[in-house]
Coordinates of C-alpha atoms in Angstrom, one line a residue:
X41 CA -11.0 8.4 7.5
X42 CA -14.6 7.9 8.4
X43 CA -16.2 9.2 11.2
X44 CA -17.7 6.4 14.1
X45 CA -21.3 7.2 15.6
X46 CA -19.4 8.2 19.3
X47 CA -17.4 10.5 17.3
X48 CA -14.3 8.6 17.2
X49 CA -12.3 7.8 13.9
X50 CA -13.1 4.3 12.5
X51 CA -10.7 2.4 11.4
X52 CA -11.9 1.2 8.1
X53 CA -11.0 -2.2 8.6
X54 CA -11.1 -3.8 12.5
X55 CA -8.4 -5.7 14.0
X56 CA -8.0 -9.1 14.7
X57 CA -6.8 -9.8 18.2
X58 CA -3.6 -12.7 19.2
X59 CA -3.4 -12.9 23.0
X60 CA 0.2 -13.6 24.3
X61 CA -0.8 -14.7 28.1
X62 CA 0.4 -18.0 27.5
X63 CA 4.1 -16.9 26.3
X64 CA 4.5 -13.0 27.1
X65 CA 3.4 -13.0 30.8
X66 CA 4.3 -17.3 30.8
X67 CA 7.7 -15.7 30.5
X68 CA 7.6 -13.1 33.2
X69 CA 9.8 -13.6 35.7
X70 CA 8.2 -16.0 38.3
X71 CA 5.0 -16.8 36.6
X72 CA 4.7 -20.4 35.0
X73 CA 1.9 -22.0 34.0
X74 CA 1.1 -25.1 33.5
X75 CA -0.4 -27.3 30.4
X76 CA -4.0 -27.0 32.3
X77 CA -4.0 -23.5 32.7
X78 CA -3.4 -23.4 29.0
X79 CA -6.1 -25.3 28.0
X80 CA -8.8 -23.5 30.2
X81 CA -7.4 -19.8 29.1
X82 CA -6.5 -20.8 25.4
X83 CA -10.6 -22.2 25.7
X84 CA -11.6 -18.8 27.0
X85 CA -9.8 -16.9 24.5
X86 CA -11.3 -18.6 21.5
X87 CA -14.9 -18.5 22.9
X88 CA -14.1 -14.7 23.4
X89 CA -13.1 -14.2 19.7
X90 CA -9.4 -14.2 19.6
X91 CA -8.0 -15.5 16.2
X92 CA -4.8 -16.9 17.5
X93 CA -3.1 -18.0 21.0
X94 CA 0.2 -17.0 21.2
X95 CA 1.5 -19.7 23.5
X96 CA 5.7 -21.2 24.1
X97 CA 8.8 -20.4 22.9
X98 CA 10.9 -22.6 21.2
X99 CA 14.8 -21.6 20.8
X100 CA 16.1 -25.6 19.8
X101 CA 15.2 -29.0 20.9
X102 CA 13.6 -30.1 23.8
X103 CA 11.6 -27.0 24.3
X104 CA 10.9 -26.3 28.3
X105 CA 7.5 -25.0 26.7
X106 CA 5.9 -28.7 24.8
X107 CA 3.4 -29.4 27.7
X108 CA 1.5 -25.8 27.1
X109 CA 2.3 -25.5 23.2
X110 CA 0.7 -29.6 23.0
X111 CA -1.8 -28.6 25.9
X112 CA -3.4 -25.2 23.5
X113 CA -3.2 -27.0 20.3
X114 CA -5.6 -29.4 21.7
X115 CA -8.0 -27.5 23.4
X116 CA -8.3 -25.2 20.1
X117 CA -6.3 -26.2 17.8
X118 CA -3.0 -25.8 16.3
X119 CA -4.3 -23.5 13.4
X120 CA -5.3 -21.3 16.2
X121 CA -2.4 -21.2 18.1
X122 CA 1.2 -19.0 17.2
X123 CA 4.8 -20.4 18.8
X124 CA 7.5 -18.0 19.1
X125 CA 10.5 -19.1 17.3
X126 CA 13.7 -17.5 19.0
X127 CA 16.1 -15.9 16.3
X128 CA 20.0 -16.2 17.2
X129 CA 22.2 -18.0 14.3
X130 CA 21.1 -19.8 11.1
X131 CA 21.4 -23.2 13.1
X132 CA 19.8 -22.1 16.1
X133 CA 17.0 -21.3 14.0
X134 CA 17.4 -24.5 12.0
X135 CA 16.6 -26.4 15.2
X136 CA 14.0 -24.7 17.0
X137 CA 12.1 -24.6 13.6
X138 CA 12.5 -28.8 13.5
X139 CA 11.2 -28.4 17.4
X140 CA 8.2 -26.4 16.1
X141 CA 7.4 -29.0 13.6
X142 CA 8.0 -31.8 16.3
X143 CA 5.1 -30.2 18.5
X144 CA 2.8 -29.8 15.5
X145 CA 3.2 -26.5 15.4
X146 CA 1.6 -24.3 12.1
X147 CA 2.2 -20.9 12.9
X148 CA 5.4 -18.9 14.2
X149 CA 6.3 -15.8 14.7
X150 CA 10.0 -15.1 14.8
X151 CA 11.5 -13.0 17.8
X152 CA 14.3 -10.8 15.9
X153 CA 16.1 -7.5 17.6
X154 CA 16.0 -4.9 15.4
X155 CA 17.2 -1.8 17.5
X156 CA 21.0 -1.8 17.0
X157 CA 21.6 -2.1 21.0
X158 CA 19.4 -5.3 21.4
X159 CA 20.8 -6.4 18.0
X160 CA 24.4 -6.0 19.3
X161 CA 23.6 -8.0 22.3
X162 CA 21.7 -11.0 21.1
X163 CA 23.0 -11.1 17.2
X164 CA 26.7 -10.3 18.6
X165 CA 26.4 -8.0 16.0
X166 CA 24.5 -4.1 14.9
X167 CA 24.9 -4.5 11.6
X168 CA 21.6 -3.9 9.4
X169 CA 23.2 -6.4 6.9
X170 CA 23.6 -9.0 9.1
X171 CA 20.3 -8.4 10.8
X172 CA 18.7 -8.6 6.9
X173 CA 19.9 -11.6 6.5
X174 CA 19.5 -13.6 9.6
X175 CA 15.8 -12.6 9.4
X176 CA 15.5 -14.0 5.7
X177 CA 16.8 -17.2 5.8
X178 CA 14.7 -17.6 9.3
X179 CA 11.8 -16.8 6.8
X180 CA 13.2 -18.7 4.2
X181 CA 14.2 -22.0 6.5
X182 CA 10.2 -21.9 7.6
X183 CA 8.1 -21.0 4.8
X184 CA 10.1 -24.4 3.1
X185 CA 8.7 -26.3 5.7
X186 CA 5.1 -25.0 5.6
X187 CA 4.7 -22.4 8.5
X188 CA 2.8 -19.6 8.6
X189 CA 5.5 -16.6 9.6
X190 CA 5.4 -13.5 11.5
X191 CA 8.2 -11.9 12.4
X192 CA 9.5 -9.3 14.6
X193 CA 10.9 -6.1 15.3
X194 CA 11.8 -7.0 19.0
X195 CA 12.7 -3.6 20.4
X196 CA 11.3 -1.9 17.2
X197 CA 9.4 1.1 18.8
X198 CA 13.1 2.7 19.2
X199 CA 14.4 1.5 16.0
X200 CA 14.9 3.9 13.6
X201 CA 13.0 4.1 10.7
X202 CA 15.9 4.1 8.1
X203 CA 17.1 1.1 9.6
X204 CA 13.2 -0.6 10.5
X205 CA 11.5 -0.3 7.2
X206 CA 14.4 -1.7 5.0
X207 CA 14.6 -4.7 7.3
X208 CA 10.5 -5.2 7.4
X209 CA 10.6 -4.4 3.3
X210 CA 13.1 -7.4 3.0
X211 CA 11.1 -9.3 5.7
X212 CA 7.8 -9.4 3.4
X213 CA 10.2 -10.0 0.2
X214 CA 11.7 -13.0 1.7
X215 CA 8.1 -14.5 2.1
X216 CA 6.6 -13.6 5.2
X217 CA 2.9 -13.5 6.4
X218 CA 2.9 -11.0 9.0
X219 CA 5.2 -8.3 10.9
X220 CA 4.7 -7.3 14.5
X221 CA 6.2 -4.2 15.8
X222 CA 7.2 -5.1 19.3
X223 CA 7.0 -2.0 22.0
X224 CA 9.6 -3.9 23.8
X225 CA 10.3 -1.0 26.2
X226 CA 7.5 1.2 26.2
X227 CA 8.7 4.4 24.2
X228 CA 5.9 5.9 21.8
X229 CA 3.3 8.1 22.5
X230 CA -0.4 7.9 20.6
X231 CA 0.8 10.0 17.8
X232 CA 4.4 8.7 17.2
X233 CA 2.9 5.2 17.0
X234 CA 0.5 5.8 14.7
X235 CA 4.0 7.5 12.1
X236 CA 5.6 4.5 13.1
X237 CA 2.7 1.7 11.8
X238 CA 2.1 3.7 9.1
X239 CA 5.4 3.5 7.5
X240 CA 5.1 0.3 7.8
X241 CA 1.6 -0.1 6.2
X242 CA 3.3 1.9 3.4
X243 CA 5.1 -1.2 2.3
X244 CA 3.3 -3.4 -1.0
X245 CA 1.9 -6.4 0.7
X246 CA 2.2 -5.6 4.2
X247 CA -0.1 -7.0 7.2
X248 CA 1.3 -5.4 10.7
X249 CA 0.3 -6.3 14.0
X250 CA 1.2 -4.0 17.0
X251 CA 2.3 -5.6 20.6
X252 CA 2.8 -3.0 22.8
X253 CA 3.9 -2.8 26.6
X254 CA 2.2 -1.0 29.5
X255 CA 4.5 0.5 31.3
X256 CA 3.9 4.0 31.0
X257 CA 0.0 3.3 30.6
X258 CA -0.5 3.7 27.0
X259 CA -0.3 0.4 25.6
X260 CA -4.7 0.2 24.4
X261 CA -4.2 4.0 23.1
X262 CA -1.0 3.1 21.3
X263 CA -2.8 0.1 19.9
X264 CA -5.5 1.7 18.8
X265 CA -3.5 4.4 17.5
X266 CA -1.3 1.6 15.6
X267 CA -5.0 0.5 13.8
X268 CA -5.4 4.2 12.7
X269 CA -2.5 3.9 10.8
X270 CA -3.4 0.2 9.0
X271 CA -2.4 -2.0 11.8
X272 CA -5.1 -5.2 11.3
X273 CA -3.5 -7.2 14.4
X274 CA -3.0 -6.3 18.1
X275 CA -1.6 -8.2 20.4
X276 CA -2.7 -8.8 24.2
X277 CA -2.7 -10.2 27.3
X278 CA -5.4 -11.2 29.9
X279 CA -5.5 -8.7 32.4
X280 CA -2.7 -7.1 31.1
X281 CA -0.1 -8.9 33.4
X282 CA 3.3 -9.9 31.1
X283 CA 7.0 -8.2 32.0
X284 CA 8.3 -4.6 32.0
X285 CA 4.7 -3.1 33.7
X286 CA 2.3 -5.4 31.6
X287 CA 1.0 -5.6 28.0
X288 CA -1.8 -4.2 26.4
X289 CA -4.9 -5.3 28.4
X290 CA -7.6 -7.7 26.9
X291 CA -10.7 -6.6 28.6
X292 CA -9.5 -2.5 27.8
X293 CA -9.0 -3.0 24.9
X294 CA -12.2 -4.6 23.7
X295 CA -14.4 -2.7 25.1
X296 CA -12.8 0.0 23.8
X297 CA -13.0 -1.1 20.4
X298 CA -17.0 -1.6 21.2
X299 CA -17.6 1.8 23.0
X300 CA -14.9 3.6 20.1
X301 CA -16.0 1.9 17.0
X302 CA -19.4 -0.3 17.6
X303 CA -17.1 -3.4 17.2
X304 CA -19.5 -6.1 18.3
X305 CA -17.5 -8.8 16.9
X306 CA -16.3 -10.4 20.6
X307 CA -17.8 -12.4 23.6
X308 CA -17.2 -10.2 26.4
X309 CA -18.9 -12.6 29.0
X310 CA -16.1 -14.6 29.2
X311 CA -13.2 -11.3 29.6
X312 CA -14.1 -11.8 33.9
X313 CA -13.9 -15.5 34.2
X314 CA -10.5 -15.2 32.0
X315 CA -8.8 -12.7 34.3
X316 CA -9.9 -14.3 36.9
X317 CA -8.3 -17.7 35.9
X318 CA -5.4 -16.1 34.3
X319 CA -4.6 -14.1 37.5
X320 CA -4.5 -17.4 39.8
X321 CA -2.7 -19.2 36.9
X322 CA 0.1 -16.6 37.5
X323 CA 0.0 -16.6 40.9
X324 CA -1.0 -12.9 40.8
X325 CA -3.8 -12.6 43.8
X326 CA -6.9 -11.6 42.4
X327 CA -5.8 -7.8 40.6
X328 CA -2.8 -6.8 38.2
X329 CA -1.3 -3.6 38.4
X330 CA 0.6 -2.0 35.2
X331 CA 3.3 0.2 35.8
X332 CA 6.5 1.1 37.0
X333 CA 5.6 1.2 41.3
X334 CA 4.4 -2.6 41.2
X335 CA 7.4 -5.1 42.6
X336 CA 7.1 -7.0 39.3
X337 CA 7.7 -3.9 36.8
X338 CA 11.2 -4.6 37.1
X339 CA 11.6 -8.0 38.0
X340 CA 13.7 -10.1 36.0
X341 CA 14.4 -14.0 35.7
X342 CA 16.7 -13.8 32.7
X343 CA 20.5 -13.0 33.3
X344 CA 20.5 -10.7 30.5
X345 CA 18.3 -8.7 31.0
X346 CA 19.3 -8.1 34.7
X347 CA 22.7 -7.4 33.6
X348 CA 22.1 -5.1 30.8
X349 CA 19.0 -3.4 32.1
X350 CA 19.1 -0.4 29.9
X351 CA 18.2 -2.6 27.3
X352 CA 14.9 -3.1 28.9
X353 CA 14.0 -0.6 31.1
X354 CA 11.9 2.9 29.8
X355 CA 13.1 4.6 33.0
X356 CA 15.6 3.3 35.5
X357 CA 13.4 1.6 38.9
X358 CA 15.2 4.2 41.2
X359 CA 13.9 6.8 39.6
X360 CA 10.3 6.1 41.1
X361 CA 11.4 4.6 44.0
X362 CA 11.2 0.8 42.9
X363 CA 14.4 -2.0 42.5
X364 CA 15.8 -4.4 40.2
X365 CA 15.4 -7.7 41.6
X366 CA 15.2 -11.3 40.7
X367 CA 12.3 -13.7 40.5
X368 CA 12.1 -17.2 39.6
X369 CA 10.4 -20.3 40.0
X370 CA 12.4 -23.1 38.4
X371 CA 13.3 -21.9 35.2
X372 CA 16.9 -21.4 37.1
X373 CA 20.3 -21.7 35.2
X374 CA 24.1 -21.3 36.2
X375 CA 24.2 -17.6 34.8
X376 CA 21.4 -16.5 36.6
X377 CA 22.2 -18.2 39.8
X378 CA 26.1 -16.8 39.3
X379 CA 24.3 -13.0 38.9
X380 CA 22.2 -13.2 41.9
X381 CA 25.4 -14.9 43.9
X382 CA 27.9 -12.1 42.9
X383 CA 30.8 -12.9 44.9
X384 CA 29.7 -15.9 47.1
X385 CA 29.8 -17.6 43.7
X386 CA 33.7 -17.5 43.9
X387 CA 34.1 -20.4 46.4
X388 CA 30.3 -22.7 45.4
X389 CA 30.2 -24.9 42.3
X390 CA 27.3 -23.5 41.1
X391 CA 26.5 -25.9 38.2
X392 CA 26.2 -28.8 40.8
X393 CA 24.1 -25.7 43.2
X394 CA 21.5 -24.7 40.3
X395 CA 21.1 -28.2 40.3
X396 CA 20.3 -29.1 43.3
X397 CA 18.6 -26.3 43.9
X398 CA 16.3 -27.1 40.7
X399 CA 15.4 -30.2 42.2
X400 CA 14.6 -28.7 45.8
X401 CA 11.9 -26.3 43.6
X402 CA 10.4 -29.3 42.1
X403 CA 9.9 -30.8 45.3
X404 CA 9.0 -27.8 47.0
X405 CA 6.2 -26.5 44.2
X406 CA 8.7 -24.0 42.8
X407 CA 8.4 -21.6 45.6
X408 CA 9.4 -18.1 44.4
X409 CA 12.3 -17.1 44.8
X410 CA 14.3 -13.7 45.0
X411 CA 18.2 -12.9 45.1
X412 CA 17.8 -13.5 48.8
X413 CA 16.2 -16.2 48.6
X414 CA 19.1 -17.7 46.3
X415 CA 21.6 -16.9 48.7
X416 CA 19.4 -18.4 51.9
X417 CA 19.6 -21.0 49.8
X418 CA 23.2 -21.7 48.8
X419 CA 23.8 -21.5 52.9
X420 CA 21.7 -24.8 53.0
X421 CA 23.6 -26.3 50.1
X422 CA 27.0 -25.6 52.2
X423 CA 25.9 -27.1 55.3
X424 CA 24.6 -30.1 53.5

């Protein structure tokens, strides 16, 4: 490996960047933004030199997410925007991928839980078998109709590597463009990353892309680590700001690949305008903090991951002092209202509750809301 003028180790070959702002840190729990934040950030992003804005996710019809996906794919384009595709059953599959098409949609990338825990709790089943073959005929079902895939190892820093390369060989064989290892709980150090990527750049005809999270404050050196080893993709986010302590920072992690290896490929004028827009997009005040002591590291706004934490979570919140909590904006449904109700769900109908209490967020700018909140709230539905 060749030797850059700094002294660092070049690459040989420098990454292209996809920016998940718009659909990692859309999805943390409380942040939504809307179609015109989209356009402005998606804008940004492609004046910076990102290839492709990751933006929506798709899991059947009527996607919650068309206003942004439709919003990016006219301000740049659809060739330069990526949909996540959620990965359940064959016919879940079959109908978010007729969604994706709907919307206009040319390039997915598959979200598919590879470690055997997340497996057994969103496939219903550990089984590498099964996992094989869900992931190929999601391949299969979308190349047929013309998409550019990547797919995922959701959770796939802790996957084994008997059980991850298999699965990514048969990925690539089944015709897929691209794999992304996904450092769904932060896990991996520098040096076991760049093992990791490299068994996986090992594979005939593989392009890898590394998405890692922030949450023990590694996720630039892991990605650069991850490029070491053959990765040509990273994945970020503005600012850094997405769930479980943040992503892999935007702004860090191109000027590290100018300082590290003279990579003058990318715009950095426009890396302070973005946060700053991205940060008041997400209703984050003016700064982000990574981590696990920020009240966001371990805020949640889907039901399972607040009821299977350890699926999710590096360390436990207690440990350093923090909580579990809840935090939404109007992206409410019965099970999560049910969790953050516990027992004063026993006496409530809580379909007719979430909503009503939907509609009050509409009218009332989608306030956010905690488990407190929820319950504050369910008093005022009572004494209607």
């Amino acid at each position: 490996m060749a030797v850059s003028q700094n002294g660092g180790s070049d690459p040989g070959v420098l990454p292209h960047i996809s920016d998940a702002t718009l659909r990692d840190s859309a999805h943390m729990a409380g942040v939504e933004f809307g179609p015109r934040d989209a356009s402005v950030i998606a804008d940004l992003l492609v004046k910076t030199g990102v290839s492709l804005v990751e933006v929506g996710m798709v899991s059947g019809p009527s996607s919650k997410d068309a206003d942004l996906v439709l919003a990016t794919h006219e301000a740049v384009g659809p060739e330069r925007s990526l949909t996540l595709v959620v990965v359940r059953d064959r016919r879940q599959v079959e109908e978010a991928l007729d969604e994706a098409l709907r919307l206009g949609v040319k390039n997915v990338m598959f979200s598919i839980p590879t470690s055997e825990e997340h497996a057994a709790l969103k496939l219903a089943s550990p089984s590498s078998k099964y996992l094989v073959n869900v992931a190929r005929a999601a391949i299969e079902g979308a190349k047929e109709r013309g998409f550019h895939v990547t797919f995922s190892g959701e959770d796939g820093a802790r996957t084994p590597k008997e059980r991850l390369v298999p699965y990514v060989t048969a990925g690539f064989a089944a015709g897929a463009d691209r794999f992304r290892l996904a450092e769904t709980v932060a896990y991996l150090s520098p040096w076991q990353m760049e093992e990791k990527i490299a068994d996986l750049t090992a594979i005939d005809g593989s392009e890898i892309e590394i998405h890692s999270h922030n949450m023990l404050g590694m996720a630039v050196a892991n990605s650069l680590a991850a490029v070491r080893a053959g990765a040509r993709w990273i994945s970020t986010t503005v600012g850094g700001i997405g769930e479980r302590g943040g992503n892999a920072p935007l702004a860090e992690l191109l000027t590290s690949l100018r300082v590290i290896h003279g990579d003058t490929r990318f715009d950095l004028t426009h890396l302070t305008e973005l946060s700053e827009v991205a940060l008041k997009g997400a209703g984050l005040g003016e700064a982000f903090q990574s981590g696990p002591t920020t009240p966001h590291a371990f805020a949640y706004e889907l039901p399972g991951q607040l009821t299977h934490p350890e699926a999710y979570e590096t360390l436990p919140a207690e440990l350093v002092g923090n909580r579990r909590e809840l935090r939404v904006r109007s992206r409410l449904t019965t099970a999560l209202v049910t969790w953050a109700l516990a027992e004063e769900a026993a006496d409530l109908d809580v379909a007719a509750f979430t909503r009503w209490l939907t509609e009050r967020q509409g009218a009332a700018d989608a306030a956010l809301l905690d488990r407190d909140g929820i319950l504050k709230a369910a008093v005022d539905f009572r004494s209607r």
